[in-house]
Amino acid sequence: MNIDLLIEIMNLIGDVAFAVSGAMTAIEKRMDIFGVCVLSIVTTVGGGMTRDVLLGILPPIALQDPLDIGVATVVACIVFIWAARKKHLDQSQSPITANMLNISDAIGLGIFTVIGINVAQSHLEDAHAFILIVVGVITGVGGGALRDVLSGSIPYIFKKHVYAMASAVGAIAYVVMDDLVGVAWATILCAILVIAIRLLAAYYRWNLPRIHEIEEEIGSNTEP
Amino acid sequence: MNIDLLIEIMNLIGDVAFAVSGAMTAIEKRMDIFGVCVLSIVTTVGGGMTRDVLLGILPPIALQDPLDIGVATVVACIVFIWAARKKHLDQSQSPITANMLNISDAIGLGIFTVIGINVAQSHLEDAHAFILIVVGVITGVGGGALRDVLSGSIPYIFKKHVYAMASAVGAIAYVVMDDLVGVAWATILCAILVIAIRLLAAYYRWNLPRIHEIEEEIGSNTEP
Amino acid sequence: MNIDLLIEIMNLIGDVAFAVSGAMTAIEKRMDIFGVCVLSIVTTVGGGMTRDVLLGILPPIALQDPLDIGVATVVACIVFIWAARKKHLDQSQSPITANMLNISDAIGLGIFTVIGINVAQSHLEDAHAFILIVVGVITGVGGGALRDVLSGSIPYIFKKHVYAMASAVGAIAYVVMDDLVGVAWATILCAILVIAIRLLAAYYRWNLPRIHEIEEEIGSNTEP
């Protein structure tokens, strides 16, 4: 399999996914069409640009090649028109909108985590596993975090079930599988792994421990 | 016309304008004198430092030369003293304050958009129009966006009438006019263009389409 | 005294301090264990990574060497377990928690301010005092500012008594003392100076002038 072509296709899918999530967030926040485009662009290229700055790829890839920003702009306009036509979209977050936001965000998270590691591998010589995993997670979560901070919310990474963890598990799996099954399969399988973990966690409301809950458990133990 | 001198003078005006907008935002948020200075500095150098990081000009110009940070500090102190003397400044945002904030922000937006393109042109060889425009917009909106995020607000770029769009129109105009009228005139005219679009949009409340309004229009069409 | 060893030890203390402050902030915001780790890591390495990006040390030290992120993760887990065991930690910010947050934040602020200058000195040749001081302050306040923005608060730097000012005073003192007493003593004494100023300011509620208060003073002068 041609690994460059695979990465390009996955990058395109990730762009579309994160652009949708950015556009829908902006529409919910009642931004105008230009604000929708800007938040879409920021979500799409935010993770990759942070990765490129940290790796010293300057100017970042997203500024050298208009593809990512172009895709994000077109997608933002399509989502905007779709939302304008969709009459029964009320001002509160409808279930369909919330699902689309979750799914598109999960797809972007998974794809950009593995692409982040790919870029780090080809840019750094003899990179150890640690930097690959951290750069992968930063690339995966960066765009969504910028989207949330700029639209005035606490990032998903801190409030959603199993979010950064899904990215980290996928990144670790990639580094392990890379030698075993080759880059192409590692790329595809680990992206799917992140998306699957994230969506299952959202659907079944998997929870990681919180102090509040732990207290309740301790409370129920000691106060029978 | 000496282009370097022109850029220096415009940079100074932009510094003062963004420093005023940062200081007034900080005063409204009831920060102390040091917080006022810090927010003033961040607003003034935020866009340019982001530009320099993305272009690989490290350390950024604002750290190499104390001028920008020095100007921002002095302006912040002057605004602070002015606001302290101005007795009838009540705690709510008075119309004069709101106007000054809008105008100073617009001047900074216009000037830093064209300076951003200037710096990108002299730093990158054979840069295509795309990267120039994007770097111009980032330089223009970056300082204000940082100011708003750090002071706990959603950035102007997402909530004000025709904000990022004014910067983008000016950046595109610059790239087009550059060959036709020369750098100096392109610099001056496009900065004025951005400021004019932004202030006219604020004054006449020009609106770009939003889902909420589009829905109403559709509603009024289908429910006569 | 071996200056490299001294810096390493102080770096470790700073890591632990900022990791504690990040973890406690995350717990207060009711994040889960992974969110607590992520906010702890961001607080610990945020200032240093910003410094490295601005100085052009790419990839940043915190990505090249797993130590800082490792320490932050371990500390976050320990704080989490401690908080889970501490039954009487109610949902509102208890005095003990607030004190621990203030103290750990002050220690990180002081240590990372001087380490920031150290790194800038060894990376830049013939750096003038201005860039050293600014880089020191950015390194000191960066991690805490990221912690607060990401957890949805206005940064300490803008709302706490004498915060950025403590860092700036320490940075200036370092640059002055460096030639007089040597790097080692300047490092230790100026870190302690920042911590002392910050904690005394918090304890005695030292205030810098604000418009609100100045108005009251003017008011009391003119309306006897």
XYZ file of C-alpha atoms in Angstrom:
672
model
C 0.000 0.000 0.000
C 1.294 3.488 -0.833
C 1.770 5.002 2.593
C 1.917 8.622 1.381
C -1.384 8.275 -0.465
C -2.951 6.578 2.569
C -1.846 9.441 4.837
C -3.179 12.012 2.374
C -6.582 10.313 2.194
C -6.798 9.953 5.966
C -5.689 13.559 6.395
C -8.536 14.624 4.120
C -11.064 12.602 6.127
C -9.680 14.080 9.358
C -9.895 17.600 7.901
C -13.549 17.109 6.976
C -14.374 15.603 10.372
C -12.755 18.344 12.452
C -14.133 21.036 10.104
C -17.652 19.679 10.721
C -17.097 19.701 14.496
C -15.738 23.253 14.401
C -18.570 24.516 12.201
C -21.257 22.914 14.363
C -19.737 24.337 17.535
C -19.643 27.803 15.946
C -23.269 27.528 14.782
C -24.358 26.506 18.276
C -22.541 29.570 19.612
C -24.534 31.666 17.082
C -21.487 32.884 15.182
C -21.917 34.360 11.709
C -20.781 32.603 8.509
C -17.253 34.030 8.732
C -16.899 33.032 12.379
C -18.098 29.542 11.426
C -15.351 29.338 8.776
C -12.673 30.617 11.150
C -13.548 28.203 13.957
C -13.705 25.394 11.392
C -10.219 26.272 10.142
C -8.793 26.603 13.650
C -10.181 23.199 14.651
C -8.894 21.571 11.469
C -5.341 22.922 11.465
C -4.844 23.719 15.180
C -3.452 20.327 16.190
C -1.172 20.013 13.163
C 0.147 23.557 13.464
C 0.956 23.035 17.150
C 2.741 19.800 16.186
C 4.737 21.570 13.456
C 5.755 24.416 15.779
C 6.947 21.920 18.421
C 8.870 19.867 15.837
C 10.344 22.991 14.238
C 8.578 22.539 10.866
C 8.283 26.280 10.156
C 6.223 27.607 8.482
C 3.766 24.835 9.414
C 2.518 22.493 6.669
C -0.990 24.021 6.836
C 0.465 27.400 5.800
C 2.664 25.979 3.065
C -0.171 24.092 1.369
C -3.672 25.631 1.092
C -5.351 22.192 1.067
C -6.294 21.864 4.762
C -7.581 25.417 5.152
C -9.389 25.172 1.808
C -11.155 21.955 2.788
C -12.115 23.411 6.165
C -13.605 26.513 4.525
C -15.666 24.555 1.987
C -16.903 22.130 4.644
C -17.819 25.018 6.963
C -19.930 26.632 4.232
C -21.689 23.337 3.450
C -22.454 22.718 7.119
C -23.715 26.291 7.436
C -26.088 25.940 4.472
C -27.233 22.537 5.750
C -27.931 23.982 9.181
C -29.785 26.934 7.657
C -32.034 24.595 5.666
C -32.597 22.261 8.559
C -35.606 24.113 9.959
C -36.197 22.131 13.091
C -32.702 22.893 14.393
C -33.730 24.705 17.490
C -31.378 26.859 19.533
C -30.732 24.240 22.144
C -28.365 21.463 21.192
C -30.556 18.854 19.454
C -29.630 15.143 19.828
C -28.719 14.842 16.131
C -26.366 17.812 16.387
C -24.777 16.484 19.566
C -24.230 13.075 17.956
C -22.719 14.561 14.807
C -20.427 16.711 16.933
C -19.294 13.715 18.981
C -18.755 11.474 15.955
C -16.924 14.027 13.818
C -14.753 15.001 16.783
C -13.889 11.342 17.446
C -12.913 10.736 13.800
C -10.644 13.787 13.794
C -9.146 12.754 17.140
C -8.273 9.271 15.896
C -6.909 10.250 12.505
C -4.826 13.205 13.664
C -3.305 11.194 16.528
C -1.787 8.696 14.090
C -0.896 11.333 11.480
C 0.881 13.294 14.218
C 3.096 10.283 14.957
C 3.717 9.769 11.216
C 4.904 13.339 10.771
C 7.097 13.158 13.897
C 8.660 9.902 12.655
C 9.554 11.322 9.257
C 10.832 14.599 10.720
C 12.876 13.355 13.691
C 15.692 10.843 13.335
C 15.781 8.027 15.869
C 12.876 9.464 17.849
C 12.169 7.465 20.981
C 8.657 6.224 21.701
C 7.971 8.913 24.313
C 8.164 11.913 21.992
C 6.161 10.099 19.295
C 3.318 9.338 21.693
C 3.218 12.864 23.160
C 3.322 14.508 19.719
C 0.561 12.156 18.539
C -1.692 13.060 21.457
C -0.987 16.800 21.063
C -1.832 16.617 17.345
C -5.016 14.677 18.099
C -6.370 16.811 20.901
C -4.914 20.206 19.873
C -7.499 21.281 17.311
C -10.470 20.408 19.494
C -8.887 22.086 22.526
C -8.340 25.333 20.576
C -11.924 25.131 19.258
C -13.283 24.848 22.787
C -11.077 27.515 24.394
C -11.825 30.015 21.606
C -15.562 29.394 21.787
C -15.510 29.878 25.550
C -15.862 26.291 26.800
C -13.679 24.009 28.891
C -12.007 21.650 26.360
C -13.493 18.183 25.719
C -10.157 16.829 26.873
C -11.081 17.783 30.435
C -14.781 17.060 30.548
C -15.645 14.233 28.153
C -15.492 10.570 29.073
C -12.183 8.915 28.091
C -11.019 11.543 25.591
C -7.269 12.192 25.874
C -6.994 8.620 27.111
C -8.413 7.264 23.842
C -5.797 9.262 21.953
C -2.998 8.077 24.262
C -4.029 4.414 23.983
C -4.070 4.705 20.191
C -0.685 6.426 20.160
C 0.885 3.742 22.351
C -0.710 1.000 20.222
C 0.728 2.632 17.092
C 4.254 2.691 18.447
C 3.942 -0.978 19.473
C 2.272 -2.159 16.229
C 4.499 -0.136 13.903
C 7.271 -2.776 13.951
C 4.891 -5.722 13.954
C 2.434 -4.939 11.143
C 4.019 -2.027 9.242
C 3.198 1.662 9.131
C 0.136 1.361 6.875
C -1.771 -1.109 9.017
C -0.676 0.585 12.236
C -2.013 3.871 10.861
C -5.399 2.483 9.876
C -5.946 0.183 12.852
C -4.881 2.671 15.516
C -7.029 5.464 14.091
C -9.998 3.069 14.205
C -8.991 2.034 17.736
C -9.084 5.647 18.998
C -12.422 6.338 17.311
C -13.915 3.099 18.669
C -12.744 3.729 22.248
C -13.992 7.307 22.142
C -17.427 6.485 20.709
C -17.973 3.462 22.960
C -16.993 5.610 25.950
C -19.451 8.303 24.890
C -22.259 5.814 24.184
C -21.884 3.687 27.304
C -20.769 6.670 29.394
C -17.596 4.968 30.555
C -16.194 6.870 33.462
C -12.725 7.215 34.769
C -12.500 7.785 38.520
C -13.262 11.265 39.857
C -12.888 12.434 43.432
C -16.599 13.086 43.722
C -17.507 9.501 42.841
C -14.673 7.974 44.807
C -15.885 9.853 47.837
C -19.355 8.454 47.335
C -17.951 4.945 47.100
C -15.913 5.430 50.249
C -18.935 6.975 51.846
C -21.110 3.999 50.957
C -18.441 1.669 52.365
C -18.110 3.418 55.664
C -21.719 4.399 56.110
C -23.564 1.164 55.339
C 8.957 56.863 0.330
C 11.259 54.991 2.706
C 9.371 51.751 3.253
C 11.294 50.740 6.392
C 10.542 54.052 8.080
C 6.889 53.818 7.039
C 6.591 50.338 8.548
C 8.266 51.524 11.758
C 5.899 54.457 12.118
C 2.837 52.318 11.393
C 4.109 49.673 13.800
C 4.335 52.350 16.489
C 0.764 53.495 15.818
C -0.415 49.878 15.877
C 1.419 49.291 19.161
C -0.261 52.298 20.768
C -3.698 51.297 19.443
C -3.569 47.684 20.632
C -1.976 48.763 23.935
C -4.944 51.089 24.523
C -7.423 48.315 23.712
C -5.612 45.885 26.037
C -5.398 48.405 28.864
C -9.077 49.359 28.591
C -10.163 45.725 28.557
C -8.043 45.077 31.661
C -9.473 48.111 33.463
C -12.996 46.988 32.670
C -12.148 43.584 34.128
C -10.949 45.446 37.282
C -7.345 44.274 37.027
C -4.640 46.077 38.995
C -1.983 48.305 37.365
C 0.390 45.406 36.731
C -2.381 43.283 35.182
C -3.271 46.262 32.987
C 0.343 46.449 31.770
C 0.553 42.691 31.149
C -2.701 42.542 29.148
C -1.583 45.609 27.221
C 1.717 43.943 26.348
C 0.046 40.649 25.393
C -2.397 42.444 23.078
C 0.352 44.500 21.495
C 2.889 41.748 20.823
C 0.616 38.673 20.704
C -0.130 38.792 16.975
C 3.446 39.539 15.960
C 4.916 36.885 18.234
C 2.529 34.262 16.856
C 3.552 35.349 13.343
C 7.239 35.094 14.188
C 6.856 31.641 15.744
C 4.977 30.389 12.645
C 7.577 31.900 10.286
C 10.470 30.574 12.376
C 11.788 34.017 13.388
C 13.087 32.896 16.797
C 13.398 34.579 19.218
C 10.480 36.750 18.023
C 11.184 40.373 17.076
C 9.297 41.632 20.156
C 11.811 39.846 22.405
C 14.861 40.978 20.449
C 13.904 44.657 20.575
C 12.348 46.203 23.710
C 10.470 48.849 21.685
C 7.036 47.149 21.370
C 6.872 45.984 24.981
C 8.199 49.362 26.166
C 5.556 51.294 24.220
C 2.809 48.985 25.477
C 3.914 49.471 29.091
C 4.037 53.258 28.868
C 0.675 53.430 27.080
C -0.888 51.106 29.656
C 0.261 53.379 32.498
C -1.067 56.491 30.726
C -4.448 54.860 30.085
C -4.545 53.727 33.694
C -3.900 57.234 35.030
C -6.411 58.712 32.553
C -9.061 56.237 33.652
C -8.336 56.932 37.303
C -8.799 60.678 36.761
C -11.890 60.271 34.632
C -14.362 60.322 37.474
C -17.547 59.519 35.613
C -16.142 56.225 34.348
C -18.657 53.989 36.032
C -18.173 50.246 36.413
C -20.392 49.373 33.481
C -18.904 49.907 30.042
C -19.621 53.542 29.194
C -20.255 54.521 25.536
C -16.998 56.498 25.326
C -15.018 53.544 26.620
C -16.753 51.158 24.232
C -16.057 53.463 21.290
C -12.410 53.904 22.216
C -12.045 50.147 22.563
C -13.629 49.564 19.146
C -11.596 52.238 17.394
C -8.230 51.338 18.929
C -8.879 47.665 18.213
C -9.755 48.456 14.579
C -6.575 50.504 14.071
C -4.420 47.719 15.501
C -6.259 45.145 13.374
C -5.660 47.076 10.157
C -2.043 47.995 10.761
C -0.885 44.615 12.025
C -2.594 42.808 9.143
C -0.448 44.644 6.577
C 2.706 44.571 8.723
C 2.236 40.811 9.080
C 2.297 40.442 5.282
C 5.331 42.726 5.051
C 7.303 40.618 7.525
C 6.258 37.386 5.804
C 7.318 38.791 2.423
C 10.765 39.792 3.618
C 11.301 36.536 5.537
C 10.008 33.965 3.014
C 11.377 33.702 -0.514
C 8.851 33.334 -3.296
C 5.932 33.105 -0.862
C 2.629 32.442 -2.636
C -0.355 34.672 -1.955
C -2.066 32.104 0.287
C 0.532 32.073 3.051
C 0.872 35.875 2.930
C -2.854 36.365 3.432
C -3.125 33.817 6.236
C -0.076 35.196 8.069
C -1.483 38.726 7.666
C -4.825 37.745 9.195
C -3.152 35.819 12.032
C -0.937 38.822 12.844
C -3.956 41.145 12.734
C -6.357 39.133 14.853
C -3.819 37.325 17.101
C -3.239 40.025 19.700
C -6.918 40.782 20.193
C -7.787 37.087 20.362
C -5.185 36.501 23.089
C -6.438 39.587 24.957
C -9.992 38.229 24.946
C -9.173 34.612 25.810
C -6.912 35.691 28.711
C -9.512 38.098 30.080
C -12.181 35.387 29.935
C -14.223 36.493 26.902
C -15.021 34.923 23.542
C -12.673 36.677 21.062
C -13.967 39.629 18.996
C -13.138 37.547 15.949
C -16.144 35.330 16.718
C -18.667 37.807 18.003
C -18.134 41.201 16.398
C -19.643 42.273 13.092
C -17.274 41.693 10.146
C -14.059 41.358 12.119
C -11.798 38.635 10.698
C -13.437 39.354 7.350
C -12.192 42.962 7.399
C -8.672 41.692 8.014
C -8.980 39.076 5.244
C -10.321 41.605 2.715
C -7.433 43.953 3.530
C -4.889 41.136 3.232
C -6.243 40.060 -0.169
C -6.319 43.671 -1.355
C -2.693 44.087 -0.268
C -1.523 41.067 -2.235
C -3.398 42.319 -5.320
C -2.287 45.976 -4.998
C 1.324 45.214 -4.094
C 2.326 44.785 -7.760
C 0.113 47.591 -9.004
C 0.895 50.516 -6.690
C 4.021 49.413 -4.805
C 4.551 48.239 -1.227
C 4.270 51.666 0.414
C 0.864 52.573 -0.991
C -0.436 49.029 -0.586
C 0.609 49.169 3.064
C -1.086 52.483 3.788
C -4.234 51.965 1.714
C -4.937 48.420 2.875
C -4.495 49.311 6.551
C -7.016 52.132 6.040
C -9.307 49.735 4.149
C -9.392 47.274 7.062
C -9.996 50.026 9.613
C -12.763 51.555 7.454
C -14.562 48.246 6.874
C -14.347 47.364 10.567
C -15.584 50.744 11.839
C -18.352 51.041 9.242
C -19.468 47.508 10.112
C -19.514 48.392 13.804
C -21.324 51.707 13.245
C -23.964 50.465 10.820
C -24.097 47.042 12.470
C -23.445 45.215 9.237
C -24.275 41.582 9.738
C -23.032 38.491 8.022
C -25.553 35.655 7.865
C -26.161 33.629 11.005
C -28.315 30.517 11.296
C -30.624 32.240 13.742
C -31.418 35.081 11.325
C -31.570 32.854 8.257
C -34.128 30.745 10.039
C -36.194 33.823 10.723
C -36.017 34.848 7.078
C -37.054 31.387 5.962
C -39.756 31.453 8.588
C -41.083 34.770 7.276
C -41.051 33.385 3.730
C -42.945 30.221 4.522
C -45.301 31.703 7.089
C -46.623 34.776 5.316
C 28.533 24.400 43.642
C 27.711 22.368 40.543
C 25.308 24.659 38.715
C 23.877 21.946 36.434
C 23.009 19.752 39.397
C 21.490 22.706 41.234
C 19.289 23.547 38.225
C 18.206 19.920 37.910
C 17.224 19.721 41.570
C 15.354 23.028 41.441
C 13.669 21.955 38.205
C 12.457 18.810 39.963
C 11.067 20.841 42.888
C 9.373 23.220 40.428
C 7.894 20.277 38.521
C 6.417 18.814 41.700
C 5.047 22.197 42.817
C 3.318 23.056 39.530
C 2.091 19.459 39.151
C 0.427 19.749 42.562
C -1.194 23.066 41.610
C -2.435 21.632 38.296
C -3.789 18.474 39.914
C -5.603 20.393 42.653
C -7.156 22.779 40.146
C -8.340 19.808 38.054
C -9.804 18.060 41.098
C -11.680 21.206 42.085
C -13.080 21.354 38.556
C -14.213 17.726 39.046
C -12.119 16.310 36.242
C -11.477 12.560 36.089
C -8.071 10.979 36.845
C -6.858 11.375 33.251
C -7.930 15.011 33.128
C -6.093 15.562 36.406
C -2.916 14.101 34.880
C -3.261 16.152 31.689
C -3.792 19.460 33.525
C -0.911 18.594 35.833
C 1.362 17.974 32.826
C 0.232 21.145 31.055
C 0.907 23.260 34.157
C 4.307 21.667 34.711
C 5.680 21.881 31.168
C 3.602 24.772 29.746
C 5.954 27.574 30.759
C 9.099 25.736 29.691
C 7.627 24.647 26.348
C 6.547 28.216 25.577
C 10.067 29.374 26.471
C 11.652 26.734 24.230
C 9.370 27.600 21.286
C 10.233 31.308 21.644
C 13.972 30.570 21.900
C 13.860 28.121 18.991
C 14.771 25.050 21.079
C 12.731 22.608 18.996
C 11.528 20.052 19.894
C 11.187 21.524 23.399
C 13.228 20.001 26.235
C 10.084 18.552 27.842
C 9.486 16.429 24.712
C 13.110 15.348 24.374
C 13.364 14.098 27.943
C 10.443 12.268 29.610
C 11.473 13.447 33.097
C 9.170 16.495 33.506
C 6.064 14.812 32.092
C 6.841 11.667 34.089
C 7.161 13.579 37.362
C 3.948 15.503 36.654
C 2.032 12.274 35.982
C 3.243 10.548 39.156
C 2.549 13.636 41.282
C -0.931 14.000 39.761
C -1.785 10.402 40.685
C -0.491 10.857 44.244
C -2.501 14.076 44.712
C -5.562 12.333 43.287
C -5.278 9.420 45.712
C -4.614 11.802 48.619
C -7.682 13.862 47.712
C -9.800 10.726 47.397
C -8.767 9.597 50.870
C -9.221 13.024 52.416
C -12.885 12.592 53.249
C -13.696 16.043 54.514
C -12.672 17.634 51.216
C -16.004 19.138 50.343
C -16.909 20.445 46.913
C -16.233 24.057 47.760
C -12.618 25.117 47.946
C -11.534 24.326 51.489
C -8.956 26.591 53.190
C -6.290 23.845 53.208
C -6.761 23.246 49.485
C -6.614 26.955 48.710
C -3.421 27.337 50.752
C -1.765 24.351 49.112
C -2.716 25.710 45.696
C -1.278 29.143 46.506
C 1.947 27.772 47.984
C 2.639 25.211 45.267
C 1.869 27.798 42.595
C 4.248 30.308 44.229
C 7.081 27.757 44.409
C 6.660 26.865 40.737
C 6.473 30.544 39.803
C 9.729 31.377 41.585
C 11.746 28.383 40.422
C 10.649 28.483 36.772
C 11.314 32.224 36.539
C 15.005 31.734 37.360
C 15.320 28.491 35.354
C 13.837 30.324 32.358
C 16.610 32.922 32.551
C 19.221 30.169 32.960
C 18.050 28.398 29.805
C 17.889 31.665 27.852
C 21.441 32.549 28.971
C 22.903 29.250 27.849
C 20.963 29.226 24.560
C 21.420 32.839 23.421
C 24.818 34.427 22.966
C 25.264 37.919 24.378
C 21.610 38.200 25.375
C 20.735 41.625 26.730
C 18.954 41.937 30.072
C 15.579 42.702 28.468
C 15.099 39.355 26.706
C 16.354 37.449 29.775
C 13.818 39.116 32.045
C 10.901 38.654 29.629
C 11.758 35.009 28.972
C 12.072 34.447 32.722
C 8.646 35.911 33.415
C 7.050 33.977 30.517
C 8.561 30.726 31.800
C 7.378 31.493 35.318
C 3.810 32.500 34.572
C 3.217 30.387 31.412
C 2.321 27.077 33.017
C -0.125 28.589 35.486
C -1.709 30.767 32.788
C -2.298 27.720 30.546
C -3.699 25.803 33.551
C -6.205 28.564 34.244
C -7.260 29.229 30.633
C -7.775 25.507 29.954
C -9.789 25.019 33.135
C -11.990 27.985 32.255
C -10.705 30.647 34.659
C -9.079 34.025 34.222
C -5.336 33.414 34.855
C -3.853 34.126 38.312
C -1.586 36.594 36.546
C -4.573 38.925 36.109
C -6.476 38.440 39.326
C -4.072 37.568 42.151
C -2.271 40.106 44.279
C 1.237 40.865 43.021
C 1.677 37.819 40.786
C 3.437 38.676 37.528
C 5.122 41.477 39.459
C 6.738 38.999 41.876
C 8.122 37.107 38.893
C 9.371 40.313 37.234
C 11.069 41.546 40.417
C 12.819 38.196 40.796
C 13.892 38.202 37.143
C 15.345 41.708 37.408
C 17.089 40.823 40.673
C 18.609 37.752 38.999
C 20.045 39.763 36.118
C 21.508 42.274 38.581
C 22.871 39.670 41.039
C 24.220 37.310 38.408
C 27.477 39.259 38.039
C 27.752 40.078 41.733
C 27.240 36.725 43.463
C 27.459 34.161 40.645
C 24.814 32.095 38.885
C 24.296 29.578 41.683
C 23.487 32.078 44.418
C 21.469 34.281 42.044
C 19.401 31.223 41.100
C 18.663 30.193 44.680
C 18.162 33.661 46.166
C 15.959 35.013 43.379
C 13.702 31.956 43.380
C 13.250 32.441 47.132
C 12.654 36.171 46.563
C 9.794 35.504 44.105
C 8.212 32.914 46.392
C 8.515 35.230 49.415
C 7.011 38.246 47.624
C 4.154 36.154 46.256
C 3.287 34.486 49.560
C 3.599 37.673 51.611
C 1.374 39.433 49.069
C -1.198 36.656 49.309
C -1.057 36.534 53.111
C -1.169 40.270 53.765
C -3.371 40.898 50.708
C -0.988 43.476 49.286
C -2.792 45.342 46.587
C -1.532 47.181 43.584
C -3.675 50.141 42.504
C -6.904 49.418 40.638
C -9.234 51.974 39.063
C -12.044 50.961 41.365
C -10.041 51.737 44.503
C -8.424 54.865 43.091
C -11.865 56.203 42.297
C -12.940 55.611 45.850
C -9.909 57.492 47.143
C -10.535 60.386 44.787
C -14.178 60.232 45.738
C -13.348 60.480 49.437
C -11.044 63.437 48.752
C -13.545 65.476 46.777
C -16.641 64.546 48.723
C -15.554 65.107 52.329
